Tab-separated table of C-alpha atoms in Angstrom:
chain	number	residue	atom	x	y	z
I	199	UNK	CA	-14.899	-22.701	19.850
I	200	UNK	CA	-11.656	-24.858	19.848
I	201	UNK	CA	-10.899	-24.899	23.552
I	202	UNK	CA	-10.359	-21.281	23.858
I	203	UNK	CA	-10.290	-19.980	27.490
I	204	UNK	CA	-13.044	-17.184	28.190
I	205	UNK	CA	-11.885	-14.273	30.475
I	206	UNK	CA	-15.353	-12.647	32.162
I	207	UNK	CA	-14.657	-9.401	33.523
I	208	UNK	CA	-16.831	-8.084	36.685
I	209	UNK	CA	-20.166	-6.007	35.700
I	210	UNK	CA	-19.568	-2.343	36.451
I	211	UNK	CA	-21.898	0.020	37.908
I	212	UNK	CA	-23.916	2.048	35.378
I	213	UNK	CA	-22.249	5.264	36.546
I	214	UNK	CA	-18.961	4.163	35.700
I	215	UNK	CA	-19.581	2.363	32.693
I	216	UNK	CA	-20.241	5.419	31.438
I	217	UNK	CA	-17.178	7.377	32.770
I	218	UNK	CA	-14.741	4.415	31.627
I	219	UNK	CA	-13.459	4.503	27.944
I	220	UNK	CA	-15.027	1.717	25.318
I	221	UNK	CA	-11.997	-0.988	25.573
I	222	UNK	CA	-9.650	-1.080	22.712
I	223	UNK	CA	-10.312	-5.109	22.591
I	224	UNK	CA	-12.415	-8.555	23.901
I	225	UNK	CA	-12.192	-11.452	23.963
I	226	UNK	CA	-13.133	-13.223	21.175
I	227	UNK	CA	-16.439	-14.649	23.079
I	228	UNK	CA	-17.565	-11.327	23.839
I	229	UNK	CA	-17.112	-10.464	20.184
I	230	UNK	CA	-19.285	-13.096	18.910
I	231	UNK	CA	-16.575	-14.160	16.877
I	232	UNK	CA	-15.899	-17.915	16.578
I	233	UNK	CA	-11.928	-18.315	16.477
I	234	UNK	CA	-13.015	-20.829	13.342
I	235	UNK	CA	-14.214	-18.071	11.486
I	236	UNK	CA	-11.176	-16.024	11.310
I	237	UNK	CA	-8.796	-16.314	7.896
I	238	UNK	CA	-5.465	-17.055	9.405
I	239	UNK	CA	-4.476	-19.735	11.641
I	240	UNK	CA	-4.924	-18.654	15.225
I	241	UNK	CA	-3.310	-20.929	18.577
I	242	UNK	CA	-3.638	-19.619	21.646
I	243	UNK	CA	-1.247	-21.217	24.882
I	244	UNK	CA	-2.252	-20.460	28.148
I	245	UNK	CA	0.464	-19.329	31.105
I	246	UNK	CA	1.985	-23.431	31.001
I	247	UNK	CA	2.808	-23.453	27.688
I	248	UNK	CA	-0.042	-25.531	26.826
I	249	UNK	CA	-2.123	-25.474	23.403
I	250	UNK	CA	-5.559	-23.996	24.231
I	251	UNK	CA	-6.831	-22.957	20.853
I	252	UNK	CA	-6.527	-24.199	17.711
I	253	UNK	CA	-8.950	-22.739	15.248
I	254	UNK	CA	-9.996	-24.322	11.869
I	255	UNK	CA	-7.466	-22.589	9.590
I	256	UNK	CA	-4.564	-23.831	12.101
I	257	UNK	CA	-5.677	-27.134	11.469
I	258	UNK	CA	-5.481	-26.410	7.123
I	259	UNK	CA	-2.637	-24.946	7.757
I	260	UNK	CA	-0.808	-27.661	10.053
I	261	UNK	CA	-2.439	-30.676	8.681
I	262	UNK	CA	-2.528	-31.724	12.865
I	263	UNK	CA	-5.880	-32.247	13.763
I	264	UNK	CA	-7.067	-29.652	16.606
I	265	UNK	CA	-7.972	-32.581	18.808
I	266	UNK	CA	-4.356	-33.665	18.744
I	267	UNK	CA	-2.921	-29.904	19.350
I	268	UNK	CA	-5.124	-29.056	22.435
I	269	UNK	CA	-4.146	-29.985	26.220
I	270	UNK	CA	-0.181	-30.461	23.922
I	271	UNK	CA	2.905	-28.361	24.830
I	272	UNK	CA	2.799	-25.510	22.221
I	273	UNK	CA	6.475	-26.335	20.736
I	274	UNK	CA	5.127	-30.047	20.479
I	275	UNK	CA	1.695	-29.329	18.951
I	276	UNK	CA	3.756	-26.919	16.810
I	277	UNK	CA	6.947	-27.744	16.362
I	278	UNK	CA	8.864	-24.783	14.097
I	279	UNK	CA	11.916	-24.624	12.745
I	280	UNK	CA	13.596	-21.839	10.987
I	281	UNK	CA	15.292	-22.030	7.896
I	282	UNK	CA	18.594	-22.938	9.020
I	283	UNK	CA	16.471	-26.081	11.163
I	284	UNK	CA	16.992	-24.207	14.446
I	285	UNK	CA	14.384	-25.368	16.717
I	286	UNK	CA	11.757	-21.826	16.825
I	287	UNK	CA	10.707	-22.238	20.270
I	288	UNK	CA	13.712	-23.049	21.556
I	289	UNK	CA	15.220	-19.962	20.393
I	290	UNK	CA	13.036	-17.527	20.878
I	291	UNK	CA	12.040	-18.945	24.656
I	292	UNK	CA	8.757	-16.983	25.160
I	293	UNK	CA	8.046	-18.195	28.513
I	294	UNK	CA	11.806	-17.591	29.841
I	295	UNK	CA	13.116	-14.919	27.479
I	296	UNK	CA	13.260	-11.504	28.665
I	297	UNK	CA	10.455	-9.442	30.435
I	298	UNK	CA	10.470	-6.734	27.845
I	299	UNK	CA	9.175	-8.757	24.699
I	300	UNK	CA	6.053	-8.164	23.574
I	301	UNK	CA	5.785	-10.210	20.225
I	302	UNK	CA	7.720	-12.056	17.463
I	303	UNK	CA	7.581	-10.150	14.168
I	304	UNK	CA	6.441	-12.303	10.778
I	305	UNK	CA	9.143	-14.862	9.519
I	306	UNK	CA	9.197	-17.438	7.034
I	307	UNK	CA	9.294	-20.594	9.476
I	308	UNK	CA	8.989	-24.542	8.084
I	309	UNK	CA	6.563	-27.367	9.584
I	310	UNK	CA	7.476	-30.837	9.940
I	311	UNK	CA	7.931	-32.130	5.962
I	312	UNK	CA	9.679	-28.486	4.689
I	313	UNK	CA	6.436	-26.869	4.318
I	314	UNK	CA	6.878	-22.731	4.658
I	315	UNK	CA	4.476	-21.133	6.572
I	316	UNK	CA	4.359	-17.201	7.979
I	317	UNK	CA	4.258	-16.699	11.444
I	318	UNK	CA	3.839	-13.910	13.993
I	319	UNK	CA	3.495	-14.086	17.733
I	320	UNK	CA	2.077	-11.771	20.372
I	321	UNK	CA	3.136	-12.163	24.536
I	322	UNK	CA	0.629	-11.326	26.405
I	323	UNK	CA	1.800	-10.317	30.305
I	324	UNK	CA	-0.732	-9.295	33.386
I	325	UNK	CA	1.549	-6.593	33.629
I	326	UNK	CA	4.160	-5.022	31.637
I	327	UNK	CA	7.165	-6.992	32.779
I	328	UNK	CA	5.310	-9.384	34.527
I	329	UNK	CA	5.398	-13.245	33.555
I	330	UNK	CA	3.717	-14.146	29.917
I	331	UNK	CA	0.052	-15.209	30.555
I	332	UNK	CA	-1.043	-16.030	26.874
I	333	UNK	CA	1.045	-16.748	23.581
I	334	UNK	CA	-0.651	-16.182	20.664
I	335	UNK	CA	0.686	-17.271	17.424
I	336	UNK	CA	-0.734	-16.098	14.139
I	337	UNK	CA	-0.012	-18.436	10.904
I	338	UNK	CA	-0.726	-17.676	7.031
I	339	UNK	CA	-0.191	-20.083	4.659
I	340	UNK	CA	2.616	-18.456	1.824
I	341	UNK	CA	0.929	-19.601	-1.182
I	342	UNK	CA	-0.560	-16.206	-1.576
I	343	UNK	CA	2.871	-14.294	-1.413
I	344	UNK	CA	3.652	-16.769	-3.841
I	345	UNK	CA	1.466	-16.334	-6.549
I	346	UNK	CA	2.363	-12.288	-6.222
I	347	UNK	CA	5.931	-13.350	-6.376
I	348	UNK	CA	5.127	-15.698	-9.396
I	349	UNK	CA	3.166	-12.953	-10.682
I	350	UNK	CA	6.651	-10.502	-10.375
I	351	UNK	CA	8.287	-12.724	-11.420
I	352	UNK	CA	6.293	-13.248	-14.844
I	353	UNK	CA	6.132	-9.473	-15.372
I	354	UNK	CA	9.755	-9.231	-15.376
I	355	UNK	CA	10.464	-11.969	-17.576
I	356	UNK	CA	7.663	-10.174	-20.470
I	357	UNK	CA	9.715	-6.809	-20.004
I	358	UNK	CA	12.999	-8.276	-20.405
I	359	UNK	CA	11.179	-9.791	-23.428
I	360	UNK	CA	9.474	-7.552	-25.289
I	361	UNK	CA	12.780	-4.988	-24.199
I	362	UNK	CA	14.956	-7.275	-25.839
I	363	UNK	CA	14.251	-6.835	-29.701
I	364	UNK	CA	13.408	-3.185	-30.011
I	365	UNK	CA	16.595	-2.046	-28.017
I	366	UNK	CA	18.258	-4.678	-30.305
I	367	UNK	CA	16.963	-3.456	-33.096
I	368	UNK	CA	17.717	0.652	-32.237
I	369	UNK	CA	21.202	-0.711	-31.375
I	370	UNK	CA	22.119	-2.472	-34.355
I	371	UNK	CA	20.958	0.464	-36.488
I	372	UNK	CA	22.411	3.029	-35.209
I	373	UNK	CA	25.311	1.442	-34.543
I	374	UNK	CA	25.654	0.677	-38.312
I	375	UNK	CA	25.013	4.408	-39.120
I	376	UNK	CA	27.548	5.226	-36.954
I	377	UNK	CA	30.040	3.347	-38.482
I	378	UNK	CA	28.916	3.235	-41.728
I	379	UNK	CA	27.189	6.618	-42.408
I	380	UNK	CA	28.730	7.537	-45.810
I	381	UNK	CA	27.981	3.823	-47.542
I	382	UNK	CA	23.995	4.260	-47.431
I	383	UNK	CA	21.970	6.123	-49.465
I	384	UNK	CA	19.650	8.999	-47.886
I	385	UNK	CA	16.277	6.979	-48.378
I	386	UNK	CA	18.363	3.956	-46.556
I	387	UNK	CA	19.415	6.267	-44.040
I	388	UNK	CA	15.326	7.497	-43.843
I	389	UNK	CA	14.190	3.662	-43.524
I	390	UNK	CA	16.828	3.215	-40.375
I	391	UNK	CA	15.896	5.951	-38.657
I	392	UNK	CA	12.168	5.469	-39.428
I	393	UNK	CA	12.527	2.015	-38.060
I	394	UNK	CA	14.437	3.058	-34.762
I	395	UNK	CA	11.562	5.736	-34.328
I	396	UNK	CA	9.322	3.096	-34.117
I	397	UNK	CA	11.340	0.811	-31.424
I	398	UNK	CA	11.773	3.851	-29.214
I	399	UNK	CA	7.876	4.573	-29.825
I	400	UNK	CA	7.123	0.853	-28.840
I	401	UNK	CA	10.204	0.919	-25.755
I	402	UNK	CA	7.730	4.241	-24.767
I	403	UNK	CA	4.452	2.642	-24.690
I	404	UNK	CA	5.657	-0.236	-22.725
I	405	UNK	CA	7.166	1.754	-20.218
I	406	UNK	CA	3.946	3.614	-20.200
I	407	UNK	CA	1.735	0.096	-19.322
I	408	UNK	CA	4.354	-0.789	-16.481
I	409	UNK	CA	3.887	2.498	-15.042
I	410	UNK	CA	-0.245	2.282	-15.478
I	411	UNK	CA	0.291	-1.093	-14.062
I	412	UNK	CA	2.281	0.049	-10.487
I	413	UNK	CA	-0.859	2.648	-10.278
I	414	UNK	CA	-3.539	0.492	-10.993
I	415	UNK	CA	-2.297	-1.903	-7.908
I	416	UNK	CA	-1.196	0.558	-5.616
I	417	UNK	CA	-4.586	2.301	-6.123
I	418	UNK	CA	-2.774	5.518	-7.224
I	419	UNK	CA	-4.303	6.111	-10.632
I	420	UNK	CA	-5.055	9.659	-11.384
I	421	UNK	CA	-8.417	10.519	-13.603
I	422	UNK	CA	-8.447	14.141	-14.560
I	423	UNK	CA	-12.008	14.515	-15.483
I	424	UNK	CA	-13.160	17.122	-18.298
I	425	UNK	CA	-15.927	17.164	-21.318
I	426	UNK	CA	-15.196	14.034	-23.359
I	427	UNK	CA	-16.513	13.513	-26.856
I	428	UNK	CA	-16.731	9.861	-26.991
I	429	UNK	CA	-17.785	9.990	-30.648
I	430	UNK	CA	-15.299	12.158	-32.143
I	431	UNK	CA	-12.373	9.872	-29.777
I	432	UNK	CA	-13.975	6.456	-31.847
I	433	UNK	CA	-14.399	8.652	-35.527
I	434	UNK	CA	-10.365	9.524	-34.668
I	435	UNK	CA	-8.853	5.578	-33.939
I	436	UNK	CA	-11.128	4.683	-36.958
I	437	UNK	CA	-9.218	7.643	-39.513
I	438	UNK	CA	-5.753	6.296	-37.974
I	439	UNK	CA	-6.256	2.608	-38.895
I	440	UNK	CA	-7.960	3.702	-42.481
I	441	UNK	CA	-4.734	6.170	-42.647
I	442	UNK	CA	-2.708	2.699	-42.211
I	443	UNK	CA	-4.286	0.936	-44.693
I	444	UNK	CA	-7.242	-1.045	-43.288
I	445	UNK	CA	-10.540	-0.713	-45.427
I	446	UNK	CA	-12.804	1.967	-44.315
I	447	UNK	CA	-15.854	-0.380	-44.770
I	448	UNK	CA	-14.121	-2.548	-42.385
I	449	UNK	CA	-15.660	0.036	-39.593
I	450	UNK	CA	-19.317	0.547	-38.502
I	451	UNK	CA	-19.981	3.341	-35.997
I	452	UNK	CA	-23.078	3.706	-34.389
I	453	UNK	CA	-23.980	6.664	-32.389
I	454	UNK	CA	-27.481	7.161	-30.380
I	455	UNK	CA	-28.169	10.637	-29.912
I	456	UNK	CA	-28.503	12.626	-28.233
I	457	UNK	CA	-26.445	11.468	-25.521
I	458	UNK	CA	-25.389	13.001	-22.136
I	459	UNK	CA	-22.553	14.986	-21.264
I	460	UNK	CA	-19.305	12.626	-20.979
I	461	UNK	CA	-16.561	13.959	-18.164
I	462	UNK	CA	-13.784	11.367	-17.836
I	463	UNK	CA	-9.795	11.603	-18.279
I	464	UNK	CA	-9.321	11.989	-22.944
I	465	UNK	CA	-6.262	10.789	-22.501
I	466	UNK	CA	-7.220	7.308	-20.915
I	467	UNK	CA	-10.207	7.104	-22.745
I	468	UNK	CA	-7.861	7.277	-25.530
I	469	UNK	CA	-6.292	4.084	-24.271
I	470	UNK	CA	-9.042	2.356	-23.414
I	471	UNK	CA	-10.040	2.711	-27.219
I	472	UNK	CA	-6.818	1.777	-28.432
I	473	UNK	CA	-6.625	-1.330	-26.733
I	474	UNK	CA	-9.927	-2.496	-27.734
I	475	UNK	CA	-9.585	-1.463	-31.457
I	476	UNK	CA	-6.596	-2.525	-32.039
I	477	UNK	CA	-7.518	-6.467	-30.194
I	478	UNK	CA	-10.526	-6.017	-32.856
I	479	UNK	CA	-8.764	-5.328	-36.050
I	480	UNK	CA	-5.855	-7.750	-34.959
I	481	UNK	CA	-7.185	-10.809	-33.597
I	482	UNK	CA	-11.516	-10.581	-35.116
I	483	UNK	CA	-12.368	-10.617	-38.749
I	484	UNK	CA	-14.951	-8.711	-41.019
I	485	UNK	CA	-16.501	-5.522	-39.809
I	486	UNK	CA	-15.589	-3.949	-36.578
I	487	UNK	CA	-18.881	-2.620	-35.163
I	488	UNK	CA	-18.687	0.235	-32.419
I	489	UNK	CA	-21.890	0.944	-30.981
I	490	UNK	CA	-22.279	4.461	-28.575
I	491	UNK	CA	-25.379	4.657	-26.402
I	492	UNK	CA	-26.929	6.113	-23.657
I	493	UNK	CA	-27.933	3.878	-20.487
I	494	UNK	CA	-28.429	3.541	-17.073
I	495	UNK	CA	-25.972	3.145	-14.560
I	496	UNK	CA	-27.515	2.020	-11.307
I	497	UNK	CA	-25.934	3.781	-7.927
I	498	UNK	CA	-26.995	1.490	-5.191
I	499	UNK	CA	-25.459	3.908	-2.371
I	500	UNK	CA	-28.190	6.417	-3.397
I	501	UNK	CA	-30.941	4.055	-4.532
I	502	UNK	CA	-31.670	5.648	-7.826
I	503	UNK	CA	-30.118	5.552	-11.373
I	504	UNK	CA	-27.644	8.198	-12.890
I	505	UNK	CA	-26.452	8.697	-16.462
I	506	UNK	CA	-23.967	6.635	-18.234
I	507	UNK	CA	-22.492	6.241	-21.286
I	508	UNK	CA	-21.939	2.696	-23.137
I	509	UNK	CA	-19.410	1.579	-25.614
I	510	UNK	CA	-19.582	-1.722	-27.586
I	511	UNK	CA	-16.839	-2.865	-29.998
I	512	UNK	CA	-17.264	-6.358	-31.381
I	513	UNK	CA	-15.745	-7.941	-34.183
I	514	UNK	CA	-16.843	-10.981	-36.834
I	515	UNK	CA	-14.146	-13.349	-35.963
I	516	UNK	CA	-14.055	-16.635	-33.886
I	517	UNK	CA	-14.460	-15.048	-30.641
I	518	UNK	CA	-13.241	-16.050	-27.307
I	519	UNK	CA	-13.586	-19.303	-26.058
I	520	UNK	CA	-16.246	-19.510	-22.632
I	521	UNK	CA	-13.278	-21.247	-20.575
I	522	UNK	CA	-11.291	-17.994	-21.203
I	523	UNK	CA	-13.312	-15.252	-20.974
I	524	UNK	CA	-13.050	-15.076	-16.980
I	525	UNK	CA	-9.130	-14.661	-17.508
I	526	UNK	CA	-9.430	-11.669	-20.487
I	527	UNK	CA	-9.063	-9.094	-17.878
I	528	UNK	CA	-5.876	-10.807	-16.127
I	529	UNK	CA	-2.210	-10.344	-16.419
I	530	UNK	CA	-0.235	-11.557	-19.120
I	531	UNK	CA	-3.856	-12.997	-20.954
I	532	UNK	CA	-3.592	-13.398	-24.421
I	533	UNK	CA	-5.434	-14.147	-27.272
I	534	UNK	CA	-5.219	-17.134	-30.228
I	535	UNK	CA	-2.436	-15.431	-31.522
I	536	UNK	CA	0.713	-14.653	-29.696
I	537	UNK	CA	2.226	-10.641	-30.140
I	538	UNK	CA	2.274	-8.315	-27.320
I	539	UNK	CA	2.858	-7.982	-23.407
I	540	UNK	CA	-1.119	-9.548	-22.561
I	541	UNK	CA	-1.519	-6.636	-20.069
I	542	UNK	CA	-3.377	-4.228	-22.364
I	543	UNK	CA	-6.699	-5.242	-21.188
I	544	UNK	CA	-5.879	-5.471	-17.108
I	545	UNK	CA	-4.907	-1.977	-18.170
I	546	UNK	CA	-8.122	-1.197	-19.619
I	547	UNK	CA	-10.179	-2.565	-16.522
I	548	UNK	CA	-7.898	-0.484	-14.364
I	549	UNK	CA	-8.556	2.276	-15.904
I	550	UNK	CA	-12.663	1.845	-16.631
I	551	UNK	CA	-12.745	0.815	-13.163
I	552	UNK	CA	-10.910	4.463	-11.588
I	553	UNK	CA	-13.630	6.015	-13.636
I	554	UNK	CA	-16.439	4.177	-11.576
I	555	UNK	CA	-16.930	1.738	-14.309
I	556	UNK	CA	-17.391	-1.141	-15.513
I	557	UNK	CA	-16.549	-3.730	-18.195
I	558	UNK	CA	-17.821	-7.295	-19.640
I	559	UNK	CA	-16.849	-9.464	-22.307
I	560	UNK	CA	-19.002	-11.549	-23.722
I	561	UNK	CA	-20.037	-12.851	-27.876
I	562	UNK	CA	-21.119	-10.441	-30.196
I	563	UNK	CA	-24.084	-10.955	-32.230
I	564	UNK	CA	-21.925	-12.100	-35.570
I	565	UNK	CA	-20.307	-14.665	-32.929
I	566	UNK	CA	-16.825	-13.005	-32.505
I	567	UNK	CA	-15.663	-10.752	-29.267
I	568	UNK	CA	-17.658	-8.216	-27.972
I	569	UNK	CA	-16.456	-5.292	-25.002
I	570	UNK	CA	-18.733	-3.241	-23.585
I	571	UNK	CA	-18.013	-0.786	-20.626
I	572	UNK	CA	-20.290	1.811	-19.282
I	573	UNK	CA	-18.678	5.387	-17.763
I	574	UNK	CA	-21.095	7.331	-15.323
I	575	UNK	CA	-21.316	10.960	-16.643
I	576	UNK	CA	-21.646	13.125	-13.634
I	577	UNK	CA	-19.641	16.037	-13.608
I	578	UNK	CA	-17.121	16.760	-10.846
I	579	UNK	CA	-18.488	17.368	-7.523
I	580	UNK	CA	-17.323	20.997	-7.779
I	581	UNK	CA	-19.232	22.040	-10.850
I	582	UNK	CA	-22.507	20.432	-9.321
């Protein structure tokens, strides 16, 4: 380990050992745990201020060599500065500062050259207002918070987007009728409204995916399980696009029977379906094939295999290309041709995943895109 001090405590008798209370915490020795094997930077200063640990991820972090940071002063081996190019140490004066203080909360702090990194430090006393024997200081690189920030960031701009020209749209029409309501005919007046029912269906929906999309990553997604049948749900999505004007020969549904009983949420099954349908008939070519079958879904926490359902849809068209299929399932992914937010599909994992599924992409046997996810069919606990 990187110069880190061990603390032994004295062997207690067996008696008491088991009257005292498991401690709360160890030292990392006594944990087995090698400060280099922990995530976030970790430096440790002993009672003088100097540098006694300086684990691997310090050093990534820092770009200072551990062998240069230990036996140092801990404001020279890290020397902070806040974002106003305060000095950190000198401020915040752990070893002088008052008795009471216990830690330094997270802050955005900059190393020499303007790089951002987060720190947190803890004070550790012999006693509770007693004089600081270690300062620990925890550092995290802030490229992660700013990918998610990136990643907000991006999601905003595709609302404010795909907002845009539908609200547009519902404005400028019935703003005309408004004004103009006597001028237009009462099939013109049918094909304005018809086409600002549309906008405010497609203003709805993607409402509805920014809501799936705060309860997909705040784990929150509700699945309200009852009998599902999977076949009729495909035989339904096919009518509606034949309804619409594709081809009826353009769809091939294939159904193994028998297969077993299917309890799942309809109405996100629904979506699931939708989404992969609809990337079928818009971005593949020649006959959309939908394949239902029985299969195995392996539970590893109970070392045998349960029931599951499977559901293929693959299309005739070019496919996905191999460099993209690992970023299908991502935010704002999209296909050869632009149209849409790009978060249909993370939707669709989201949702295949609360069910305790799962999904693949892959190349269908006619060489275009091929889905398949599997849905275990237990029924709820409660009718077991």
């Amino acid at each position: 380990m990187r110069g880190m001090s061990v603390g032994t405590s004295r062997a207690r008798g067996s008696r008491d050992a088991r009257r005292a209370p498991a401690p709360r915490h160890g030292d990392l020795a006594e944990l087995g745990v090698d400060p280099d094997e922990l995530p976030d930077g970790l430096v440790v200063a002993d009672e003088h201020g100097r540098v006694i640990c300086f684990n691997a991820a310090a050093e990534r972090i820092t770009a200072v060599p551990a062998r240069d940071a230990l036996g140092q002063r801990l404001e020279k081996a890290l020397p902070l500065e806040d974002l106003e190019g305060r000095r950190w140490w000198q401020l915040t004066d752990p070893y002088g500062g008052l008795a009471i203080r216990r830690r330094q909360p997270e802050r955005n702090l900059l190393l020499p050259g303007g790089r951002e990194v987060l720190v947190s430090a803890r004070y550790v006393r012999s006693e509770p207002a007693g004089p600081v024997r270690r300062v620990v200081v925890s550092l995290r690189d802030t490229e992660a918070r700013r990918r998610t920030e990136r990643s907000h960031a991006e999601l905003i701009a595709t609302v404010a987007h795909e907002l845009r020209s539908p609200l547009t749209s519902v404005k400028g029409f019935t703003a005309t009728l408004l004004a103009k309501w006597e001028r237009f005919t009462d099939d013109q007046k049918r094909l304005m409204l018809e086409t600002v029912d549309a906008d405010a269906d497609r203003v709805t929906r993607l409402i509805a995916e920014l809501l799936d999309i705060s309860r997909i990553d705040s784990g929150r997604l509700e699945v309200r399980r009852q009998p599902v049948d999977i076949g009729a749900a495909v035989g339904r999505h096919i009518q509606a696009y034949v309804a619409a004007g594709q081809p009826a020969d353009r769809f091939l549904l294939r159904i193994e029977q028998p297969l077993p009983s299917l309890w799942a949420d309809p109405d996100k099954i629904d979506q699931v379906l939708s989404n992969l349908l609809e990337n079928a008939v818009r971005h593949g070519e020649g006959t959309v094939t939908i394949d239902i079958t029985a299969t195995a879904s392996p539970r590893e926490d109970e070392g045998h295999e349960a029931a599951a359902t499977s559901v293929t849809v693959s299309d005739e068209g070019p496919g996905i290309p191999e460099e993209s299929m690992n970023r299908v399932f991502t935010r704002f992914w999209r296909g050869s041709k632009r149209g849409g937010t790009g978060l249909g599909l993370y939707i669709v994992k989201g949702i295949v995943e609360a069910h305790g599924g799962t999904i693949t992409v892959g190349r269908g046997p006619q060489g275009g895109a091929e889905f398949r996810f599997t849905l275990p069919v237990a029924a709820p606990a409660y009718l077991t």
